Amino acid sequence: LHVDAEVVPADVRLSDYRLLAFDMDSTLITIECIDEIADFAGRKAEVAAITEAAMRGEIADFDESLRRRTELLAGLPESTLQRVYDERLRVTPGAQTLIAAAKEASLHVLLVSGGFTFFTERLRDRLDLDFACANTLEVRDGVLTGRVLGEIVDADGKKRALERTCAAIGCEPAQAIVVGDGANDLKMMSIAGVSVAYHAKPLVRSETTHAINHCWLDAILNWFDDQLPRPAPGRGR
């Protein structure tokens, strides 16, 4: 049996914050989408090795690592993306409880990913998220070209997305809670009021205000006074 423990101030409330932001792959969901797409091309091991190295911070140029991985997807039918979504994508346990509590406390919810809009847009609609930002895979004649359209959402892109979203809802980044697991999450985590390393790489755990190594996402609620269970009237006297 493993547990997580955090020392937190006694009077901090979830409602003190304005924004809850998630990374997608291996954070809001249990898989790395690009690795699963590559599996349909017989290249999962190759792509997963690059993904793992990038998330550990061992590849300095995230943009180049993403291009290398997406090139290996060239020639796959676009329908592969739907198959990954339907057959392999699972929302991380506790995520929906955490999102519901955040919305009840009047927080907005952002999904920001170095992955792909095909998945972030569907998760945004499925989980009733307020904002989503990710990379767009190029598709021609129903086939993946192996290229990404536009500016890549890397570590700097994630930070800018967080800043834009905070500006849009009228808050400072210090009023944001950011949850992620990889090195490309660190820049947006560095400006957040609360940064949570979720089942993360050692580099990420060493740079964040909080870490969850064993529990599910809803364990985050235990850190906030307004989310703790209250004794029933007449008890505990």
Coordinates of N, CA and C in Angstrom, one line a residue:
L1 N 0.8 -1.2 0.0 CA 0.0 0.0 0.0 C 0.9 1.2 0.0
H2 N 0.6 2.1 -0.9 CA 1.4 3.4 -1.0 C 0.4 4.6 -0.8
V3 N 0.9 5.6 -0.2 CA 0.0 6.8 0.0 C 0.9 8.0 -0.3
D4 N 0.2 9.2 -0.6 CA 0.9 10.4 -0.8 C 0.6 11.3 0.4
A5 N 1.6 12.1 0.8 CA 1.4 13.1 1.9 C 1.9 14.4 1.5
E6 N 1.2 15.5 1.8 CA 1.6 16.8 1.6 C 1.3 17.7 2.8
V7 N 2.2 18.6 3.1 CA 2.0 19.6 4.2 C 1.5 20.9 3.5
V8 N 0.3 21.3 3.8 CA -0.3 22.4 3.2 C -0.9 23.3 4.2
P9 N -1.1 24.6 3.9 CA -1.7 25.5 4.9 C -3.2 25.1 5.2
A10 N -3.6 25.4 6.4 CA -4.9 24.8 6.8 C -6.1 25.6 6.3
D11 N -5.9 26.8 5.8 CA -7.0 27.7 5.5 C -7.1 28.0 4.0
V12 N -6.4 27.3 3.1 CA -6.4 27.5 1.7 C -7.6 26.8 1.1
R13 N -8.4 27.5 0.3 CA -9.6 27.0 -0.3 C -9.4 26.8 -1.8
L14 N -10.1 25.9 -2.4 CA -10.1 25.7 -3.8 C -10.7 27.0 -4.5
S15 N -11.7 27.5 -3.9 CA -12.3 28.7 -4.4 C -11.5 30.0 -4.4
D16 N -10.3 29.9 -3.7 CA -9.3 31.0 -3.8 C -8.7 31.1 -5.2
Y17 N -8.8 30.1 -6.0 CA -8.2 30.0 -7.3 C -9.2 30.2 -8.4
R18 N -8.7 30.5 -9.6 CA -9.6 30.9 -10.7 C -9.5 29.9 -11.9
L19 N -8.4 29.2 -12.0 CA -8.2 28.3 -13.1 C -7.5 27.0 -12.7
L20 N -8.0 25.9 -13.3 CA -7.4 24.6 -13.2 C -6.9 24.2 -14.5
A21 N -5.6 23.9 -14.7 CA -5.1 23.6 -16.0 C -4.4 22.2 -16.0
F22 N -4.7 21.4 -17.0 CA -4.2 20.1 -17.1 C -3.3 19.9 -18.3
D23 N -2.2 19.2 -18.2 CA -1.6 18.5 -19.4 C -2.6 17.4 -19.8
M24 N -2.4 16.9 -21.0 CA -3.3 15.8 -21.4 C -2.7 14.4 -21.2
D25 N -1.7 14.1 -22.0 CA -1.1 12.7 -22.0 C -0.5 12.3 -20.7
S26 N -0.9 11.2 -20.2 CA -0.4 10.6 -18.9 C -0.7 11.5 -17.7
T27 N -1.6 12.5 -17.9 CA -2.1 13.3 -16.8 C -3.6 13.3 -16.8
L28 N -4.3 14.0 -17.7 CA -5.8 13.9 -17.7 C -6.2 12.6 -18.3
I29 N -5.4 12.0 -19.1 CA -5.7 10.7 -19.6 C -4.5 9.7 -19.3
T30 N -4.8 8.4 -19.4 CA -3.8 7.5 -19.0 C -2.8 7.1 -20.0
I31 N -2.9 7.5 -21.3 CA -2.0 7.1 -22.3 C -1.3 8.3 -22.9
E32 N -0.3 8.0 -23.7 CA 0.4 8.9 -24.6 C -0.2 8.7 -26.0
C33 N -1.0 9.6 -26.4 CA -1.7 9.4 -27.7 C -0.8 9.1 -28.9
I34 N 0.3 9.9 -29.0 CA 1.2 9.7 -30.1 C 1.8 8.3 -30.2
D35 N 2.1 7.7 -29.0 CA 2.6 6.4 -28.9 C 1.6 5.4 -29.4
E36 N 0.3 5.6 -29.1 CA -0.7 4.6 -29.5 C -1.0 4.8 -31.0
I37 N -1.0 6.0 -31.5 CA -1.1 6.2 -32.9 C 0.0 5.4 -33.7
A38 N 1.2 5.6 -33.2 CA 2.3 4.9 -33.8 C 2.2 3.4 -33.8
D39 N 1.5 2.9 -32.8 CA 1.4 1.4 -32.7 C 0.7 0.9 -33.9
F40 N -0.2 1.7 -34.5 CA -0.9 1.2 -35.7 C 0.0 1.2 -37.0
A41 N 1.2 1.9 -36.8 CA 2.2 1.9 -37.9 C 3.3 0.9 -37.6
G42 N 3.2 0.2 -36.5 CA 4.3 -0.7 -36.1 C 5.5 0.0 -35.6
R43 N 5.3 1.3 -35.1 CA 6.5 2.1 -34.7 C 6.3 2.5 -33.2
K44 N 5.5 1.8 -32.4 CA 5.3 2.3 -31.1 C 6.5 2.4 -30.2
A45 N 7.4 1.3 -30.2 CA 8.5 1.3 -29.4 C 9.5 2.5 -29.7
E46 N 9.6 2.7 -31.0 CA 10.5 3.8 -31.5 C 10.0 5.2 -31.0
V47 N 8.7 5.4 -31.2 CA 8.1 6.7 -30.8 C 8.1 6.8 -29.3
A48 N 7.7 5.8 -28.6 CA 7.6 5.8 -27.2 C 9.0 6.2 -26.5
A49 N 10.1 5.7 -27.1 CA 11.4 6.0 -26.6 C 11.7 7.5 -26.7
I50 N 11.3 8.1 -27.8 CA 11.5 9.5 -28.0 C 10.6 10.3 -27.0
T51 N 9.4 9.9 -26.9 CA 8.4 10.5 -26.0 C 9.0 10.5 -24.5
E52 N 9.4 9.3 -24.1 CA 9.9 9.2 -22.7 C 11.1 10.1 -22.5
A53 N 12.0 10.1 -23.4 CA 13.2 11.0 -23.3 C 12.9 12.4 -23.2
A54 N 11.9 12.8 -24.0 CA 11.4 14.2 -24.0 C 10.8 14.6 -22.7
M55 N 10.0 13.7 -22.2 CA 9.3 14.0 -20.9 C 10.2 14.0 -19.7
R56 N 11.3 13.3 -19.8 CA 12.4 13.3 -18.8 C 13.3 14.5 -18.9
G57 N 13.1 15.3 -20.0 CA 14.0 16.5 -20.1 C 15.3 16.2 -20.8
E58 N 15.4 15.0 -21.4 CA 16.7 14.6 -22.0 C 16.8 15.1 -23.4
I59 N 15.8 15.6 -24.0 CA 15.8 16.2 -25.4 C 15.5 17.6 -25.3
A60 N 16.5 18.5 -25.5 CA 16.4 19.9 -25.3 C 15.4 20.5 -26.3
D61 N 15.3 20.0 -27.5 CA 14.4 20.6 -28.5 C 13.2 19.8 -28.7
F62 N 12.1 20.2 -27.9 CA 10.9 19.5 -28.0 C 10.3 19.5 -29.4
D63 N 10.4 20.7 -30.0 CA 9.8 20.8 -31.4 C 10.4 19.8 -32.3
E64 N 11.7 19.6 -32.3 CA 12.3 18.6 -33.2 C 11.9 17.2 -32.8
S65 N 11.8 16.9 -31.5 CA 11.4 15.6 -31.1 C 9.9 15.3 -31.5
L66 N 9.1 16.3 -31.5 CA 7.7 16.1 -32.0 C 7.7 15.8 -33.5
R67 N 8.5 16.6 -34.2 CA 8.5 16.4 -35.7 C 9.0 15.0 -36.0
R68 N 10.1 14.6 -35.3 CA 10.6 13.3 -35.5 C 9.5 12.2 -35.3
R69 N 8.8 12.3 -34.3 CA 7.7 11.4 -34.0 C 6.6 11.4 -35.0
T70 N 6.1 12.6 -35.3 CA 5.0 12.7 -36.2 C 5.3 12.2 -37.6
E71 N 6.6 12.4 -38.0 CA 7.0 11.9 -39.3 C 6.8 10.4 -39.4
L72 N 6.9 9.7 -38.3 CA 6.7 8.2 -38.3 C 5.3 7.8 -38.5
L73 N 4.4 8.8 -38.4 CA 2.9 8.5 -38.5 C 2.4 8.7 -40.0
A74 N 3.3 9.2 -40.8 CA 2.9 9.5 -42.2 C 2.4 8.2 -42.9
G75 N 1.2 8.4 -43.6 CA 0.6 7.3 -44.3 C -0.5 6.6 -43.6
L76 N -0.6 6.9 -42.3 CA -1.7 6.3 -41.6 C -3.0 6.9 -41.9
P77 N -4.1 6.2 -42.0 CA -5.4 6.8 -42.3 C -5.9 7.6 -41.1
E78 N -6.6 8.7 -41.4 CA -7.1 9.6 -40.3 C -7.9 8.8 -39.3
S79 N -8.6 7.8 -39.8 CA -9.5 7.0 -38.9 C -8.7 6.4 -37.8
T80 N -7.4 6.3 -37.9 CA -6.6 5.8 -36.8 C -6.7 6.6 -35.5
L81 N -6.9 7.9 -35.7 CA -7.1 8.8 -34.5 C -8.3 8.4 -33.8
Q82 N -9.4 8.2 -34.5 CA -10.7 7.8 -33.9 C -10.6 6.5 -33.2
R83 N -9.8 5.6 -33.8 CA -9.6 4.2 -33.1 C -8.9 4.4 -31.8
V84 N -7.9 5.2 -31.8 CA -7.1 5.4 -30.5 C -8.1 6.0 -29.5
Y85 N -8.9 7.0 -29.9 CA -9.8 7.7 -29.0 C -10.8 6.6 -28.4
D86 N -11.4 5.8 -29.3 CA -12.4 4.9 -28.9 C -11.9 3.7 -28.2
E87 N -10.8 3.2 -28.6 CA -10.3 1.9 -28.1 C -9.3 2.0 -27.0
R88 N -8.5 3.1 -26.9 CA -7.4 3.1 -26.0 C -7.4 4.2 -25.0
L89 N -8.0 5.3 -25.4 CA -8.0 6.5 -24.5 C -8.9 6.3 -23.3
R90 N -8.3 6.5 -22.1 CA -9.1 6.4 -20.9 C -8.8 7.7 -20.0
V91 N -9.9 8.3 -19.5 CA -9.7 9.4 -18.6 C -9.1 8.9 -17.3
T92 N -8.2 9.6 -16.7 CA -7.5 9.2 -15.5 C -8.5 9.2 -14.4
P93 N -8.5 8.1 -13.5 CA -9.4 8.1 -12.4 C -9.3 9.3 -11.5
G94 N -10.4 9.8 -11.1 CA -10.4 11.0 -10.2 C -10.5 12.3 -11.0
A95 N -10.3 12.3 -12.3 CA -10.3 13.5 -13.1 C -11.6 14.2 -13.1
Q96 N -12.7 13.4 -13.3 CA -14.0 14.0 -13.4 C -14.5 14.5 -12.1
T97 N -14.1 13.9 -11.0 CA -14.4 14.4 -9.7 C -13.7 15.7 -9.4
L98 N -12.5 15.8 -9.8 CA -11.7 17.0 -9.6 C -12.3 18.1 -10.4
I99 N -12.6 17.9 -11.7 CA -13.1 18.9 -12.6 C -14.5 19.4 -12.0
A100 N -15.3 18.5 -11.6 CA -16.7 18.9 -11.1 C -16.5 19.8 -9.9
A101 N -15.6 19.4 -9.0 CA -15.4 20.2 -7.8 C -14.8 21.6 -8.1
A102 N -13.9 21.6 -9.1 CA -13.4 22.9 -9.6 C -14.5 23.8 -10.1
K103 N -15.3 23.3 -10.9 CA -16.4 24.0 -11.5 C -17.4 24.5 -10.5
E104 N -17.7 23.6 -9.5 CA -18.5 24.0 -8.4 C -18.0 25.2 -7.6
A105 N -16.6 25.3 -7.6 CA -15.9 26.3 -6.9 C -15.7 27.5 -7.8
S106 N -16.3 27.5 -9.0 CA -16.2 28.6 -9.9 C -14.9 28.8 -10.6
L107 N -14.1 27.7 -10.7 CA -12.9 27.7 -11.5 C -13.2 27.4 -12.9
H108 N -12.4 28.0 -13.9 CA -12.4 27.6 -15.2 C -11.4 26.5 -15.4
V109 N -11.6 25.7 -16.5 CA -10.7 24.5 -16.7 C -10.1 24.6 -18.1
L110 N -8.8 24.5 -18.1 CA -8.0 24.5 -19.3 C -7.3 23.2 -19.6
L111 N -7.3 22.7 -20.8 CA -6.6 21.5 -21.2 C -5.5 22.0 -22.2
V112 N -4.2 21.9 -21.9 CA -3.2 22.4 -22.7 C -2.2 21.3 -23.0
S113 N -1.9 21.0 -24.3 CA -1.2 19.8 -24.6 C -0.2 20.0 -25.7
G114 N 1.0 19.3 -25.6 CA 1.9 19.1 -26.7 C 1.4 18.0 -27.6
G115 N 0.3 17.5 -27.4 CA -0.3 16.4 -28.2 C -1.2 17.1 -29.3
F116 N -2.3 16.5 -29.6 CA -3.1 16.9 -30.8 C -4.5 17.3 -30.5
T117 N -4.9 18.3 -31.3 CA -6.3 18.8 -31.2 C -7.4 17.8 -31.4
F118 N -7.1 16.8 -32.2 CA -8.1 15.7 -32.4 C -8.6 15.2 -31.0
F119 N -7.7 15.0 -30.1 CA -8.0 14.5 -28.8 C -8.5 15.6 -27.8
T120 N -7.8 16.7 -27.8 CA -8.1 17.8 -26.8 C -9.5 18.3 -27.1
E121 N -9.9 18.4 -28.3 CA -11.3 19.0 -28.6 C -12.4 18.0 -28.2
R122 N -12.1 16.7 -28.4 CA -13.1 15.7 -27.9 C -13.2 15.6 -26.4
L123 N -12.1 15.8 -25.8 CA -12.1 15.7 -24.3 C -12.7 17.0 -23.8
R124 N -12.4 18.1 -24.4 CA -13.1 19.4 -24.0 C -14.6 19.2 -24.0
D125 N -15.1 18.7 -25.0 CA -16.6 18.5 -25.1 C -17.1 17.5 -24.2
R126 N -16.4 16.4 -24.1 CA -16.8 15.2 -23.2 C -16.8 15.6 -21.8
L127 N -15.8 16.4 -21.3 CA -15.6 16.7 -19.9 C -16.1 18.1 -19.5
D128 N -16.7 18.8 -20.5 CA -17.2 20.1 -20.3 C -16.1 21.1 -19.8
L129 N -15.0 21.1 -20.5 CA -13.9 22.0 -20.2 C -14.1 23.3 -20.9
D130 N -13.4 24.3 -20.4 CA -13.7 25.7 -20.9 C -12.7 26.0 -22.0
F131 N -11.5 25.6 -22.0 CA -10.5 25.9 -23.0 C -9.6 24.7 -23.3
A132 N -9.1 24.7 -24.6 CA -8.2 23.6 -25.0 C -7.2 24.2 -26.0
C133 N -6.0 23.7 -25.9 CA -4.9 24.2 -26.8 C -4.0 23.0 -27.0
A134 N -3.7 22.8 -28.3 CA -2.8 21.6 -28.7 C -2.3 21.8 -30.1
N135 N -1.6 20.8 -30.6 CA -1.1 20.9 -32.0 C -2.0 20.2 -32.9
T136 N -2.0 20.7 -34.2 CA -2.9 20.2 -35.2 C -2.1 19.3 -36.2
L137 N -2.5 18.0 -36.3 CA -1.9 17.1 -37.3 C -2.4 17.5 -38.7
E138 N -1.5 17.5 -39.7 CA -2.0 17.7 -41.0 C -2.5 16.4 -41.6
V139 N -3.7 16.6 -42.3 CA -4.3 15.5 -42.9 C -4.7 15.9 -44.4
R140 N -4.3 15.0 -45.3 CA -4.7 15.2 -46.7 C -5.3 14.0 -47.3
D141 N -6.5 14.2 -47.9 CA -7.2 13.1 -48.5 C -7.4 11.9 -47.5
G142 N -7.7 12.3 -46.2 CA -7.9 11.3 -45.2 C -6.7 10.5 -44.7
V143 N -5.5 11.1 -45.0 CA -4.3 10.4 -44.6 C -3.4 11.3 -43.8
L144 N -2.7 10.9 -42.8 CA -1.8 11.7 -42.0 C -0.5 11.9 -42.9
T145 N -0.1 13.2 -42.9 CA 1.1 13.5 -43.7 C 2.4 13.4 -42.9
G146 N 2.3 13.3 -41.6 CA 3.4 13.2 -40.8 C 3.9 14.6 -40.4
R147 N 3.1 15.6 -40.6 CA 3.5 17.0 -40.3 C 2.5 17.6 -39.3
V148 N 3.0 18.6 -38.6 CA 2.2 19.4 -37.7 C 1.9 20.8 -38.3
L149 N 0.7 21.3 -38.3 CA 0.4 22.6 -38.8 C 0.6 23.7 -37.8
G150 N 1.2 24.8 -38.3 CA 1.3 26.0 -37.4 C 2.4 25.9 -36.4
E151 N 2.3 26.8 -35.4 CA 3.3 26.9 -34.3 C 3.1 25.7 -33.4
I152 N 4.2 25.1 -33.0 CA 4.1 23.9 -32.1 C 3.9 24.4 -30.7
V153 N 3.0 23.7 -30.0 CA 2.7 23.9 -28.6 C 3.8 23.2 -27.8
D154 N 4.9 23.9 -27.5 CA 6.0 23.3 -26.7 C 5.9 23.9 -25.3
A155 N 7.0 23.8 -24.5 CA 7.0 24.4 -23.2 C 6.6 25.9 -23.1
D156 N 7.2 26.6 -24.0 CA 6.9 28.0 -24.1 C 5.4 28.3 -24.6
G157 N 5.0 27.4 -25.5 CA 3.6 27.5 -26.0 C 2.6 27.2 -24.9
K158 N 2.9 26.3 -24.0 CA 2.0 25.9 -22.9 C 2.0 27.1 -21.9
K159 N 3.1 27.7 -21.7 CA 3.2 28.9 -20.8 C 2.3 30.0 -21.3
R160 N 2.5 30.3 -22.6 CA 1.7 31.3 -23.2 C 0.2 31.0 -23.2
A161 N -0.1 29.8 -23.4 CA -1.6 29.4 -23.3 C -2.1 29.7 -22.0
L162 N -1.4 29.4 -20.9 CA -1.8 29.6 -19.6 C -2.0 31.1 -19.3
E163 N -1.0 31.9 -19.8 CA -1.1 33.3 -19.6 C -2.3 33.9 -20.4
R164 N -2.5 33.5 -21.6 CA -3.6 34.0 -22.4 C -5.0 33.6 -21.7
T165 N -5.1 32.4 -21.2 CA -6.3 32.0 -20.5 C -6.5 32.8 -19.3
C166 N -5.5 33.0 -18.5 CA -5.6 33.8 -17.3 C -6.1 35.2 -17.6
A167 N -5.5 35.8 -18.7 CA -5.9 37.2 -19.1 C -7.4 37.2 -19.6
A168 N -7.8 36.1 -20.2 CA -9.2 36.0 -20.7 C -10.2 36.0 -19.6
I169 N -9.8 35.3 -18.5 CA -10.8 35.2 -17.4 C -10.6 36.2 -16.3
G170 N -9.5 37.1 -16.5 CA -9.3 38.2 -15.6 C -8.6 37.8 -14.3
C171 N -7.6 36.9 -14.4 CA -6.9 36.5 -13.2 C -5.4 36.5 -13.5
E172 N -4.6 36.4 -12.4 CA -3.1 36.2 -12.5 C -2.8 34.7 -12.5
P173 N -1.6 34.4 -13.2 CA -1.2 33.0 -13.1 C -1.1 32.4 -11.7
A174 N -0.8 33.3 -10.7 CA -0.7 32.9 -9.3 C -2.0 32.3 -8.8
Q175 N -3.1 32.6 -9.5 CA -4.4 32.1 -9.2 C -4.8 30.8 -10.0
A176 N -3.8 30.2 -10.6 CA -4.0 29.0 -11.3 C -3.3 27.8 -10.6
I177 N -4.0 26.6 -10.8 CA -3.5 25.3 -10.4 C -3.2 24.6 -11.7
V178 N -1.9 24.1 -11.8 CA -1.5 23.4 -13.0 C -1.0 22.0 -12.7
V179 N -1.5 21.0 -13.4 CA -1.2 19.6 -13.2 C -0.5 19.1 -14.5
G180 N 0.6 18.4 -14.3 CA 1.3 17.9 -15.4 C 2.3 16.8 -15.0
D181 N 3.0 16.2 -16.0 CA 3.9 15.1 -15.6 C 5.3 15.2 -16.4
G182 N 5.4 16.1 -17.4 CA 6.6 16.1 -18.2 C 7.4 17.4 -18.1
A183 N 8.6 17.3 -18.6 CA 9.5 18.5 -18.6 C 8.9 19.7 -19.4
N184 N 8.1 19.4 -20.4 CA 7.5 20.5 -21.2 C 6.4 21.2 -20.4
D185 N 6.1 20.7 -19.2 CA 5.0 21.4 -18.4 C 5.7 22.4 -17.4
L186 N 7.0 22.3 -17.3 CA 7.6 23.1 -16.2 C 7.5 24.6 -16.3
K187 N 7.5 25.1 -17.5 CA 7.5 26.6 -17.7 C 6.1 27.1 -17.3
M188 N 5.0 26.4 -17.6 CA 3.7 26.9 -17.2 C 3.5 26.6 -15.7
M189 N 4.1 25.6 -15.2 CA 4.1 25.3 -13.8 C 4.8 26.4 -13.0
S190 N 5.9 26.9 -13.5 CA 6.7 27.9 -12.8 C 6.0 29.2 -12.5
I191 N 4.9 29.5 -13.3 CA 4.2 30.8 -13.0 C 2.9 30.6 -12.3
A192 N 2.5 29.3 -12.0 CA 1.3 29.0 -11.4 C 1.4 29.1 -9.9
G193 N 0.2 29.4 -9.2 CA 0.2 29.4 -7.8 C 0.4 28.1 -7.1
V194 N -0.2 27.0 -7.8 CA 0.0 25.6 -7.3 C 0.4 24.8 -8.5
S195 N 1.5 24.1 -8.4 CA 1.9 23.2 -9.5 C 2.0 21.8 -9.0
V196 N 1.4 20.9 -9.7 CA 1.3 19.5 -9.2 C 1.9 18.5 -10.2
A197 N 3.0 17.8 -9.7 CA 3.6 16.8 -10.5 C 2.8 15.5 -10.3
Y198 N 2.1 15.1 -11.4 CA 1.3 13.9 -11.3 C 1.9 12.7 -11.9
H199 N 2.2 11.7 -11.0 CA 2.9 10.5 -11.4 C 4.0 10.9 -12.4
A200 N 4.9 11.8 -12.0 CA 5.7 12.5 -12.9 C 7.2 12.0 -12.9
K201 N 7.9 12.5 -13.9 CA 9.3 12.3 -14.0 C 10.1 13.0 -12.8
P202 N 11.2 12.4 -12.3 CA 11.9 13.0 -11.2 C 12.2 14.5 -11.4
L203 N 12.6 14.9 -12.6 CA 12.9 16.3 -12.8 C 11.7 17.2 -12.5
V204 N 10.5 16.7 -12.9 CA 9.3 17.5 -12.7 C 9.0 17.5 -11.2
R205 N 9.1 16.4 -10.5 CA 8.8 16.4 -9.1 C 9.6 17.3 -8.3
S206 N 10.9 17.5 -8.7 CA 11.8 18.4 -8.0 C 11.5 19.9 -8.2
E207 N 10.7 20.2 -9.2 CA 10.5 21.6 -9.5 C 9.1 22.1 -9.2
T208 N 8.2 21.3 -8.6 CA 6.8 21.7 -8.4 C 6.5 21.9 -6.9
T209 N 5.4 22.6 -6.7 CA 5.0 22.8 -5.3 C 4.4 21.6 -4.6
H210 N 3.8 20.7 -5.4 CA 3.2 19.5 -4.9 C 3.4 18.3 -5.8
A211 N 3.3 17.1 -5.3 CA 3.4 15.9 -6.1 C 2.4 14.9 -5.7
I212 N 1.9 14.2 -6.7 CA 1.1 13.0 -6.4 C 1.8 11.8 -7.1
N213 N 2.3 10.8 -6.3 CA 3.0 9.7 -6.9 C 2.2 8.4 -6.9
H214 N 1.2 8.3 -6.1 CA 0.5 7.0 -6.0 C -1.0 7.2 -6.2
C215 N -1.6 8.3 -5.7 CA -3.1 8.4 -5.7 C -3.6 8.9 -7.0
W216 N -4.9 9.0 -7.2 CA -5.5 9.5 -8.4 C -5.7 11.0 -8.3
L217 N -6.2 11.6 -9.4 CA -6.2 13.1 -9.5 C -7.1 13.7 -8.4
D218 N -8.1 13.1 -8.0 CA -9.0 13.7 -7.0 C -8.4 13.9 -5.6
A219 N -7.2 13.3 -5.4 CA -6.5 13.5 -4.2 C -6.1 15.0 -4.0
I220 N -6.0 15.7 -5.1 CA -5.7 17.1 -5.0 C -6.7 17.9 -4.1
L221 N -8.0 17.4 -4.1 CA -9.0 18.1 -3.3 C -8.7 18.1 -1.9
N222 N -7.9 17.1 -1.4 CA -7.6 17.0 0.0 C -6.8 18.1 0.5
W223 N -6.2 18.9 -0.4 CA -5.3 20.0 0.0 C -6.1 21.3 0.3
F224 N -7.4 21.3 0.1 CA -8.1 22.5 0.2 C -9.2 22.4 1.2
D225 N -9.3 23.4 2.1 CA -10.1 23.4 3.3 C -11.6 23.2 2.9
D226 N -12.0 23.9 1.8 CA -13.4 23.9 1.5 C -13.8 22.6 0.8
Q227 N -12.9 21.7 0.6 CA -13.2 20.4 -0.1 C -13.2 19.2 0.9
L228 N -12.8 19.5 2.2 CA -12.7 18.4 3.2 C -14.1 18.1 3.7
P229 N -14.3 16.8 4.0 CA -15.6 16.4 4.6 C -15.8 17.1 6.0
R230 N -17.0 17.5 6.2 CA -17.4 18.1 7.5 C -18.1 17.1 8.4
P231 N -17.9 17.1 9.7 CA -18.7 16.2 10.5 C -20.2 16.6 10.5
A232 N -21.0 15.6 10.6 CA -22.4 15.8 10.7 C -22.8 16.6 11.9
P233 N -23.9 17.4 11.8 CA -24.3 18.2 13.0 C -24.5 17.3 14.2
G234 N -24.0 17.7 15.4 CA -24.2 17.0 16.6 C -23.2 15.9 16.8
R235 N -22.3 15.7 15.9 CA -21.2 14.7 16.1 C -19.9 15.4 16.4
G236 N -19.0 14.7 16.9 CA -17.6 15.2 17.2 C -17.6 16.1 18.4
R237 N -18.6 16.1 19.2 CA -18.6 17.0 20.4 C -18.1 16.2 21.6

